[in-house]
XYZ file of N, CA and C in Angstrom:
657
model
N 11.839 0.471 -23.251
C 12.280 0.206 -21.875
C 12.936 1.442 -21.267
N 13.726 2.158 -22.079
C 14.377 3.378 -21.593
C 13.341 4.432 -21.223
N 12.289 4.518 -22.060
C 11.233 5.493 -21.791
C 10.553 5.195 -20.466
N 10.251 3.937 -20.247
C 9.618 3.531 -18.999
C 10.513 3.861 -17.810
N 11.809 3.599 -17.930
C 12.758 3.876 -16.860
C 12.822 5.371 -16.567
N 12.760 6.197 -17.626
C 12.800 7.642 -17.445
C 11.618 8.153 -16.655
N 10.439 7.643 -16.970
C 9.238 8.016 -16.223
C 9.378 7.595 -14.764
N 9.884 6.386 -14.563
C 10.051 5.844 -13.210
C 10.952 6.742 -12.371
N 12.086 7.156 -12.920
C 13.047 7.985 -12.184
C 12.457 9.351 -11.861
N 11.787 9.960 -12.841
C 11.175 11.266 -12.611
C 10.114 11.193 -11.521
N 9.300 10.140 -11.556
C 8.252 9.969 -10.551
C 8.846 9.783 -9.171
N 9.908 8.985 -9.092
C 10.567 8.741 -7.808
C 11.098 10.045 -7.219
N 11.717 10.899 -8.056
C 12.257 12.173 -7.578
C 11.151 13.090 -7.098
N 10.028 13.056 -7.797
C 8.943 13.976 -7.462
C 8.227 13.573 -6.175
N 8.034 12.267 -5.964
C 7.255 11.797 -4.833
C 8.111 11.073 -3.791
N 8.651 9.922 -4.137
C 9.469 9.163 -3.198
C 8.680 8.626 -2.024
N 9.380 8.129 -1.035
C 8.748 7.477 0.098
C 8.201 8.460 1.132
N 8.295 9.754 0.844
C 7.630 10.758 1.674
C 6.129 10.791 1.404
N 5.714 10.242 0.281
C 4.325 10.354 -0.168
C 3.563 9.055 0.068
N 2.515 9.126 0.887
C 1.664 7.959 1.114
C 0.954 7.548 -0.174
N 0.585 8.512 -1.001
C -0.101 8.212 -2.251
C 0.823 7.463 -3.209
N 2.080 7.847 -3.240
C 3.044 7.162 -4.098
C 3.278 5.729 -3.617
N 3.412 5.554 -2.301
C 3.573 4.208 -1.744
C 2.332 3.369 -2.058
N 1.172 3.996 -2.019
C -0.074 3.304 -2.365
C 0.007 2.766 -3.794
N 0.507 3.574 -4.699
C 0.667 3.146 -6.100
C 1.644 1.980 -6.204
N 2.768 2.070 -5.503
C 3.756 0.984 -5.524
C 3.149 -0.320 -5.016
N 2.344 -0.219 -3.968
C 1.755 -1.434 -3.397
C 0.692 -2.013 -4.325
N -0.093 -1.169 -4.960
C -1.066 -1.651 -5.943
C -0.347 -2.405 -7.060
N 0.756 -1.850 -7.541
C 1.524 -2.528 -8.590
C 2.059 -3.872 -8.100
N 2.472 -3.919 -6.844
C 2.929 -5.185 -6.268
C 1.793 -6.208 -6.260
N 0.615 -5.794 -5.797
C -0.524 -6.712 -5.755
C -0.859 -7.235 -7.145
N -0.866 -6.350 -8.125
C -1.238 -6.745 -9.483
C -0.176 -7.619 -10.132
N 1.059 -7.499 -9.668
C 2.120 -8.372 -10.196
C 1.954 -9.802 -9.686
N 1.239 -9.957 -8.580
C 1.024 -11.276 -7.986
C -0.246 -11.946 -8.496
N -1.277 -11.139 -8.747
C -2.556 -11.702 -9.187
C -3.454 -10.609 -9.742
N -4.229 -10.968 -10.763
C -5.256 -10.063 -11.283
C -6.637 -10.441 -10.742
N -6.689 -11.531 -9.965
C -7.966 -12.022 -9.430
C -8.261 -11.341 -8.095
N -8.493 -10.058 -8.167
C -8.796 -9.276 -6.972
C -9.530 -8.018 -7.382
N -10.019 -7.298 -6.393
C -10.630 -5.979 -6.600
C -10.017 -5.048 -5.561
N -9.614 -3.860 -5.999
C -9.003 -2.871 -5.102
C -9.886 -1.629 -5.074
N -10.157 -1.130 -3.874
C -10.894 0.119 -3.711
C -10.061 1.131 -2.946
N -10.233 2.386 -3.275
C -9.463 3.467 -2.655
C -10.306 4.215 -1.632
N -9.766 4.386 -0.421
C -10.347 5.231 0.623
C -11.799 4.862 0.932
N -11.967 3.715 1.540
C -13.287 3.239 1.963
C -13.661 3.821 3.319
N -14.853 4.384 3.396
C -15.396 4.836 4.679
C -16.055 3.643 5.365
N -15.763 3.450 6.642
C -16.207 2.228 7.311
C -16.641 2.508 8.753
N -17.413 1.573 9.311
C -17.719 1.541 10.733
C -18.623 2.652 11.243
N -18.904 2.586 12.538
C -19.784 3.553 13.200
C -19.201 4.958 13.165
N -17.894 5.075 13.342
C -17.249 6.383 13.402
C -17.008 6.992 12.029
N -17.315 6.254 10.975
C -17.201 6.738 9.591
C -15.773 7.219 9.283
N -14.815 6.426 9.680
C -13.426 6.726 9.352
C -13.080 6.109 8.006
N -11.858 6.364 7.532
C -11.479 5.959 6.181
C -10.214 5.113 6.224
N -10.248 3.978 5.517
C -9.057 3.151 5.351
C -8.448 3.458 3.981
N -7.128 3.452 3.898
C -6.444 3.876 2.674
C -6.839 3.033 1.466
N -6.778 1.723 1.599
C -7.168 0.806 0.526
C -7.962 -0.358 1.118
N -8.871 -0.889 0.327
C -9.521 -2.154 0.671
C -9.294 -3.099 -0.506
N -8.903 -4.331 -0.191
C -8.615 -5.333 -1.215
C -9.540 -6.522 -0.999
N -10.225 -6.936 -2.060
C -11.111 -8.096 -2.023
C -10.439 -9.216 -2.806
N -10.144 -10.314 -2.111
C -9.427 -11.412 -2.759
C -9.740 -12.720 -2.033
N -10.004 -13.758 -2.808
C -10.285 -15.080 -2.245
C -11.397 -15.034 -1.190
N -12.421 -14.225 -1.475
C -13.587 -14.067 -0.593
C -13.222 -13.495 0.777
N -12.128 -12.777 0.846
C -11.699 -12.109 2.068
C -11.575 -10.609 1.813
N -11.694 -9.829 2.896
C -11.614 -8.368 2.816
C -10.382 -7.920 3.598
N -9.504 -7.204 2.921
C -8.222 -6.806 3.502
C -8.172 -5.286 3.634
N -7.887 -4.800 4.834
C -7.675 -3.366 5.065
C -6.189 -3.059 4.923
N -5.874 -1.993 4.201
C -4.483 -1.604 3.977
C -4.273 -0.172 4.468
N -3.405 0.004 5.433
C -3.040 1.325 5.958
C -1.623 1.666 5.500
N -1.454 2.850 4.942
C -0.154 3.305 4.428
C 0.467 4.285 5.411
N 1.739 4.073 5.746
C 2.483 5.019 6.576
C 3.799 5.364 5.863
N 3.846 6.573 5.313
C 5.028 7.028 4.586
C 6.059 7.621 5.545
N 7.216 7.993 5.017
C 8.249 8.636 5.832
C 7.738 9.895 6.517
N 6.826 10.613 5.867
C 6.356 11.890 6.408
C 5.169 11.742 7.356
N 4.638 10.530 7.501
C 3.508 10.306 8.411
C 3.996 10.098 9.840
N 3.153 10.484 10.802
C 3.441 10.107 12.197
C 2.554 8.920 12.564
N 2.860 8.296 13.671
C 2.187 7.056 14.048
C 1.250 7.229 15.236
N 0.886 8.469 15.534
C 0.113 8.744 16.750
C -1.256 8.069 16.745
N -1.857 7.880 15.568
C -3.209 7.298 15.494
C -3.196 5.812 15.132
N -2.027 5.248 14.915
C -1.968 3.900 14.348
C -2.622 2.851 15.242
N -2.387 2.921 16.527
C -2.963 1.919 17.431
C -4.487 1.932 17.356
N -5.076 3.122 17.351
C -6.525 3.245 17.235
C -7.012 2.740 15.879
N -6.289 3.093 14.816
C -6.684 2.653 13.472
C -6.713 1.127 13.385
N -5.673 0.492 13.883
C -5.609 -0.972 13.850
C -6.771 -1.580 14.629
N -7.056 -1.025 15.796
C -8.149 -1.520 16.630
C -9.482 -1.468 15.892
N -9.711 -0.379 15.146
C -10.954 -0.236 14.381
C -10.989 -1.204 13.201
N -9.877 -1.359 12.501
C -9.831 -2.261 11.351
C -10.125 -3.701 11.766
N -9.617 -4.097 12.917
C -9.770 -5.482 13.373
C -11.227 -5.850 13.639
N -12.062 -4.853 13.858
C -13.477 -5.109 14.123
C -14.248 -5.493 12.861
N -13.676 -5.191 11.696
C -14.445 -5.265 10.453
C -13.819 -6.175 9.400
N -12.501 -6.089 9.223
C -11.849 -6.716 8.081
C -11.229 -8.070 8.437
N -11.127 -8.946 7.424
C -10.543 -10.273 7.634
C -9.046 -10.193 7.924
N -8.379 -9.330 7.189
C -6.937 -9.145 7.373
C -6.622 -7.655 7.453
N -5.559 -7.325 8.192
C -5.084 -5.944 8.298
C -3.614 -5.915 7.883
N -3.283 -5.013 6.951
C -1.905 -4.834 6.496
C -1.454 -3.403 6.736
N -0.235 -3.241 7.210
C 0.398 -1.927 7.296
C 1.521 -1.906 6.264
N 1.480 -0.916 5.373
C 2.516 -0.752 4.357
C 3.322 0.476 4.742
N 4.619 0.308 4.963
C 5.404 1.404 5.505
C 6.812 1.432 4.913
N 7.700 2.184 5.553
C 9.079 2.358 5.104
C 10.026 1.911 6.215
N 11.297 1.869 5.879
C 12.302 1.457 6.865
C 12.344 2.404 8.063
N 11.962 3.648 7.856
C 11.962 4.625 8.942
C 11.039 4.204 10.080
N 9.886 3.621 9.750
C 8.851 3.349 10.745
C 8.730 1.892 11.168
N 9.385 0.985 10.459
C 9.060 -0.429 10.651
C 9.304 -0.911 12.078
N 10.353 -0.453 12.709
C 10.649 -0.906 14.063
C 9.538 -0.508 15.032
N 9.128 0.754 14.960
C 8.076 1.248 15.855
C 6.737 0.584 15.553
N 6.421 0.404 14.278
C 5.154 -0.218 13.904
C 5.102 -1.663 14.388
N 6.208 -2.357 14.312
C 6.237 -3.748 14.783
C 5.978 -3.845 16.281
N 6.266 -2.765 17.020
C 5.961 -2.723 18.450
C 4.486 -2.410 18.699
N 3.924 -1.534 17.873
C 2.538 -1.090 18.053
C 1.547 -2.150 17.582
N 1.814 -2.742 16.425
C 0.843 -3.623 15.776
C 0.838 -5.013 16.401
N -0.338 -5.557 16.731
C -0.425 -6.930 17.231
C 0.157 -7.923 16.227
N 0.500 -9.090 16.700
C 1.215 -10.066 15.875
C 0.409 -10.540 14.668
N -0.928 -10.429 14.716
C -1.739 -10.887 13.589
C -1.838 -9.853 12.465
N -1.320 -8.659 12.690
C -1.333 -7.604 11.667
C -0.100 -7.738 10.778
N -0.317 -7.785 9.475
C 0.785 -7.910 8.529
C 1.522 -6.596 8.348
N 2.816 -6.667 8.093
C 3.636 -5.479 7.862
C 4.496 -5.705 6.621
N 4.369 -4.790 5.644
C 5.203 -4.816 4.443
C 6.010 -3.520 4.428
N 7.266 -3.614 3.997
C 8.181 -2.472 4.071
C 8.774 -2.166 2.696
N 8.673 -0.898 2.275
C 9.369 -0.442 1.072
C 10.723 0.144 1.474
N 11.757 -0.328 0.817
C 13.110 0.161 1.056
C 13.382 1.390 0.192
N 14.541 2.007 0.411
C 14.896 3.217 -0.347
C 14.986 2.948 -1.844
N 15.337 1.714 -2.221
C 15.411 1.370 -3.649
C 14.048 1.006 -4.229
N 12.992 1.163 -3.420
C 11.600 0.929 -3.788
C 11.242 -0.547 -3.934
N 12.134 -1.431 -3.533
C 11.784 -2.843 -3.460
C 11.059 -3.093 -2.141
N 10.090 -3.998 -2.190
C 9.288 -4.248 -0.998
C 9.692 -5.559 -0.335
N 9.695 -5.544 0.994
C 10.002 -6.733 1.786
C 8.811 -7.039 2.688
N 8.427 -8.308 2.741
C 7.369 -8.733 3.644
C 7.989 -8.939 5.025
N 7.691 -8.030 5.941
C 8.275 -8.078 7.288
C 7.518 -9.065 8.179
N 6.187 -9.096 8.021
C 5.363 -9.993 8.848
C 4.094 -10.361 8.085
N 3.805 -11.642 8.019
C 2.575 -12.103 7.372
C 1.354 -11.785 8.241
N 0.233 -11.431 7.606
C -0.997 -11.210 8.383
C -1.668 -12.529 8.724
N -2.440 -12.515 9.792
C -3.277 -13.652 10.154
C -4.723 -13.175 10.228
N -5.641 -14.073 9.967
C -7.048 -13.688 9.895
C -7.553 -13.222 11.259
N -8.421 -12.217 11.217
C -9.035 -11.681 12.429
C -10.244 -12.538 12.793
N -10.338 -12.951 14.039
C -11.398 -13.872 14.457
C -12.529 -13.193 15.223
N -12.296 -12.009 15.758
C -13.276 -11.388 16.668
C -13.840 -10.100 16.084
N -14.491 -10.232 14.944
C -15.062 -9.043 14.317
C -16.392 -8.650 14.968
N -16.758 -7.398 14.795
C -17.934 -6.813 15.440
C -19.048 -6.662 14.405
N -20.172 -7.339 14.636
C -21.259 -7.326 13.650
C -21.807 -5.924 13.402
N -21.965 -5.153 14.457
C -22.515 -3.799 14.295
C -21.553 -2.920 13.487
N -20.261 -3.000 13.788
C -19.283 -2.222 13.025
C -19.292 -2.628 11.550
N -19.415 -3.906 11.292
C -19.488 -4.374 9.914
C -20.737 -3.842 9.219
N -21.858 -3.851 9.922
C -23.109 -3.386 9.326
C -23.083 -1.894 9.041
N -22.366 -1.125 9.882
C -22.256 0.309 9.622
C -21.265 0.625 8.498
N -20.638 -0.407 7.975
C -19.781 -0.250 6.796
C -20.553 -0.529 5.513
N -21.841 -0.838 5.656
C -22.712 -1.149 4.520
C -23.807 -0.094 4.442
N -24.060 0.395 3.260
C -25.106 1.391 3.059
C -26.462 0.840 3.497
N -27.204 1.624 4.270
C -28.499 1.174 4.792
C -29.503 0.889 3.669
N -29.446 1.671 2.593
C -30.346 1.431 1.460
C -30.078 0.058 0.842
N -28.802 -0.316 0.806
C -28.430 -1.625 0.273
C -29.025 -2.732 1.146
N -28.924 -2.578 2.462
C -29.475 -3.565 3.385
C -30.996 -3.652 3.242
N -31.632 -2.507 3.078
C -33.089 -2.471 2.871
C -33.486 -3.263 1.629
N -32.801 -2.961 0.540
C -33.121 -3.596 -0.740
C -32.902 -5.102 -0.653
N -31.839 -5.502 0.015
C -31.493 -6.914 0.114
C -32.544 -7.703 0.884
N -33.105 -7.090 1.930
C -34.070 -7.789 2.791
C -35.524 -7.455 2.450
N -35.731 -6.531 1.514
C -37.094 -6.152 1.152
C -37.744 -5.202 2.143
N -36.922 -4.509 2.953
C -37.440 -3.500 3.886
C -37.585 -2.165 3.160
N -38.261 -1.218 3.830
C -38.328 0.143 3.307
C -37.872 1.115 4.394
N -37.150 2.142 3.989
C -36.663 3.136 4.948
C -37.794 3.964 5.538
N -38.953 3.954 4.890
C -40.098 4.689 5.450
C -40.669 3.965 6.673
N -40.458 2.650 6.737
C -40.976 1.858 7.858
C -39.937 1.744 8.982
N -38.662 1.602 8.626
C -37.577 1.464 9.602
C -36.503 2.499 9.295
N -35.896 3.051 10.348
C -34.754 3.924 10.077
C -33.501 3.071 9.923
N -32.406 3.718 9.563
C -31.170 2.993 9.249
C -30.666 2.184 10.440
N -30.744 2.757 11.632
C -30.277 2.045 12.829
C -31.115 0.802 13.097
N -32.440 0.912 12.936
C -33.326 -0.228 13.172
C -33.057 -1.361 12.185
N -32.788 -0.991 10.951
C -32.492 -2.006 9.928
C -31.215 -2.753 10.280
N -30.205 -2.026 10.715
C -28.940 -2.672 11.076
C -29.108 -3.571 12.302
N -29.948 -3.153 13.239
C -30.191 -3.982 14.422
C -30.905 -5.278 14.053
N -31.771 -5.220 13.054
C -32.415 -6.436 12.578
C -31.385 -7.402 11.986
N -30.486 -6.874 11.203
C -29.432 -7.697 10.603
C -28.478 -8.243 11.667
N -28.298 -7.502 12.735
C -27.340 -7.905 13.777
C -27.726 -9.218 14.465
N -28.957 -9.663 14.269
C -29.395 -10.938 14.838
C -28.839 -12.128 14.058
N -28.305 -11.849 12.884
C -27.767 -12.916 12.039
C -26.358 -13.309 12.491
N -25.881 -14.426 11.949
C -24.530 -14.880 12.253
C -23.488 -13.923 11.676
N -22.364 -13.851 12.330
C -21.267 -13.006 11.843
C -20.853 -13.412 10.427
N -20.826 -14.698 10.158
C -20.419 -15.182 8.834
C -21.363 -14.688 7.743
N -22.664 -14.581 8.059
C -23.621 -14.083 7.081
C -23.406 -12.591 6.810
N -23.144 -11.834 7.864
C -22.887 -10.395 7.693
C -21.597 -10.183 6.908
N -20.612 -11.035 7.156
C -19.366 -10.984 6.390
C -19.649 -11.195 4.895
N -20.500 -12.156 4.568
C -20.854 -12.419 3.167
C -21.544 -11.208 2.538
N -22.421 -10.571 3.310
C -23.139 -9.392 2.806
C -22.166 -8.229 2.586
N -21.254 -8.031 3.532
C -20.260 -6.964 3.380
C -19.393 -7.196 2.147
N -18.962 -8.423 1.941
C -18.154 -8.743 0.763
C -18.938 -8.495 -0.521
N -20.186 -8.896 -0.538
C -21.036 -8.695 -1.707
C -21.238 -7.202 -1.986
N -21.476 -6.443 -0.922
C -21.671 -4.995 -1.058
C -20.408 -4.314 -1.609
N -19.260 -4.645 -1.037
C -18.012 -4.011 -1.483
C -17.648 -4.424 -2.902
N -17.981 -5.654 -3.268
C -17.736 -6.093 -4.647
C -18.547 -5.256 -5.612
N -19.819 -5.046 -5.312
C -20.651 -4.210 -6.181
C -20.180 -2.757 -6.168
N -19.717 -2.313 -5.034
C -19.278 -0.922 -4.877
C -18.045 -0.607 -5.725
N -17.124 -1.565 -5.809
C -15.823 -1.271 -6.418
C -15.520 -1.996 -7.724
N -16.276 -3.021 -8.078
C -15.899 -3.841 -9.232
C -15.838 -3.035 -10.527
N -16.851 -2.247 -10.785
C -16.900 -1.477 -12.033
C -15.755 -0.469 -12.101
N -15.486 0.204 -10.992
C -14.401 1.191 -10.959
C -13.043 0.515 -11.128
N -12.887 -0.669 -10.524
C -11.615 -1.381 -10.664
C -11.391 -1.825 -12.107
N -12.450 -2.255 -12.767
C -12.343 -2.628 -14.186
C -11.923 -1.422 -15.017
N -12.518 -0.256 -14.755
C -12.136 0.972 -15.449
C -10.672 1.309 -15.175
N -10.272 1.206 -13.928
C -8.876 1.455 -13.544
C -7.919 0.551 -14.325
N -8.224 -0.721 -14.410
C -7.353 -1.661 -15.118
C -7.274 -1.333 -16.605
N -8.360 -0.854 -17.163
C -8.369 -0.496 -18.583
C -7.578 0.779 -18.866
N -7.542 1.693 -17.882
C -6.919 2.996 -18.076
C -5.491 3.081 -17.538
N -5.088 2.156 -16.705
C -3.871 2.273 -15.893
C -2.570 2.302 -16.683
N -2.424 1.505 -17.692
C -1.139 1.380 -18.362
C -0.243 0.384 -17.638
N 1.072 0.529 -17.793
C 2.016 -0.431 -17.233
C 2.199 -0.272 -15.726
N 2.128 0.958 -15.248
C 2.332 1.244 -13.832
C 1.202 2.127 -13.321
N 0.946 2.068 -12.028
C -0.067 2.927 -11.415
C 0.546 4.267 -11.067
N -0.125 5.336 -11.468
C 0.290 6.701 -11.125
C -0.711 7.306 -10.145
N -0.271 8.298 -9.411
C -1.133 8.914 -8.412
C -2.451 9.397 -9.024
N -2.374 9.886 -10.261
C -3.577 10.371 -10.939
C -4.589 9.253 -11.187
N -4.114 7.997 -11.192
C -5.004 6.859 -11.432
C -5.848 6.497 -10.210
N -5.426 6.929 -9.027
C -6.077 6.473 -7.796
C -7.545 6.877 -7.722
N -7.874 8.021 -8.310
C -9.271 8.475 -8.269
C -10.197 7.491 -8.976
N -9.652 6.721 -9.932
C -10.468 5.735 -10.633
C -10.926 4.615 -9.705
N -10.186 4.415 -8.608
C -10.516 3.350 -7.652
C -11.459 3.830 -6.547
N -11.801 5.107 -6.570
C -12.719 5.667 -5.570
C -14.143 5.509 -6.068
N -14.967 4.821 -5.303
C -16.305 4.465 -5.774
C -17.287 5.623 -5.713
N -18.164 5.664 -6.700
C -19.317 6.578 -6.678
C -20.605 5.755 -6.743
N -20.531 4.550 -6.188
C -21.626 3.577 -6.251
C -22.903 4.147 -5.648
N -23.965 4.130 -6.429
C -25.263 4.620 -5.981
C -26.272 3.469 -5.949
N -27.101 3.433 -4.904
C -28.110 2.383 -4.777
C -29.462 2.943 -5.193
N -30.034 2.301 -6.164
C -31.322 2.777 -6.696
C -32.466 2.393 -5.755
């Protein structure tokens, strides 16, 4: 126990709440303390603009976007980030510090969840998230690899380009596209998450985060 505490103190001094990556590790540990029935992915590229969300969490057949804002981060892009996340994900969470919580609570719509890490590294749930109801089918489809969509429907990229394939899928119900996105992300991250859990140890370290970054290839 003393050894574990020593590592904890050294890590806190080295990183602390100035580091978004360190806060990411703390939040992953929080999630895993609540349930192992989930899949976590690191830095998912999503949507038409090909931007990146800090973490994606798959749990109870829902997709959760997690944005980290550390003490050293500014909030200039947060409103835009939230707007983009709401088009694609079932839930949106902002994980931040006491420094930013007041401002974030003003920026973020009421359905966006906010969790706050205090200076003692204990986390407080500031606001529960609510499910997003108005997702965008095209944005969701651009979060899925076109080769995956081709394989799923039996299309070939030689006959249709990536945009045409997505437009064909866009005729389907939003709920069906949501199911496909969940299935795609599960395949993308499940193997890496299993490796992460096997290698992680008692606590998540910044060096472990690369294990959650997918290298999923579609044959």
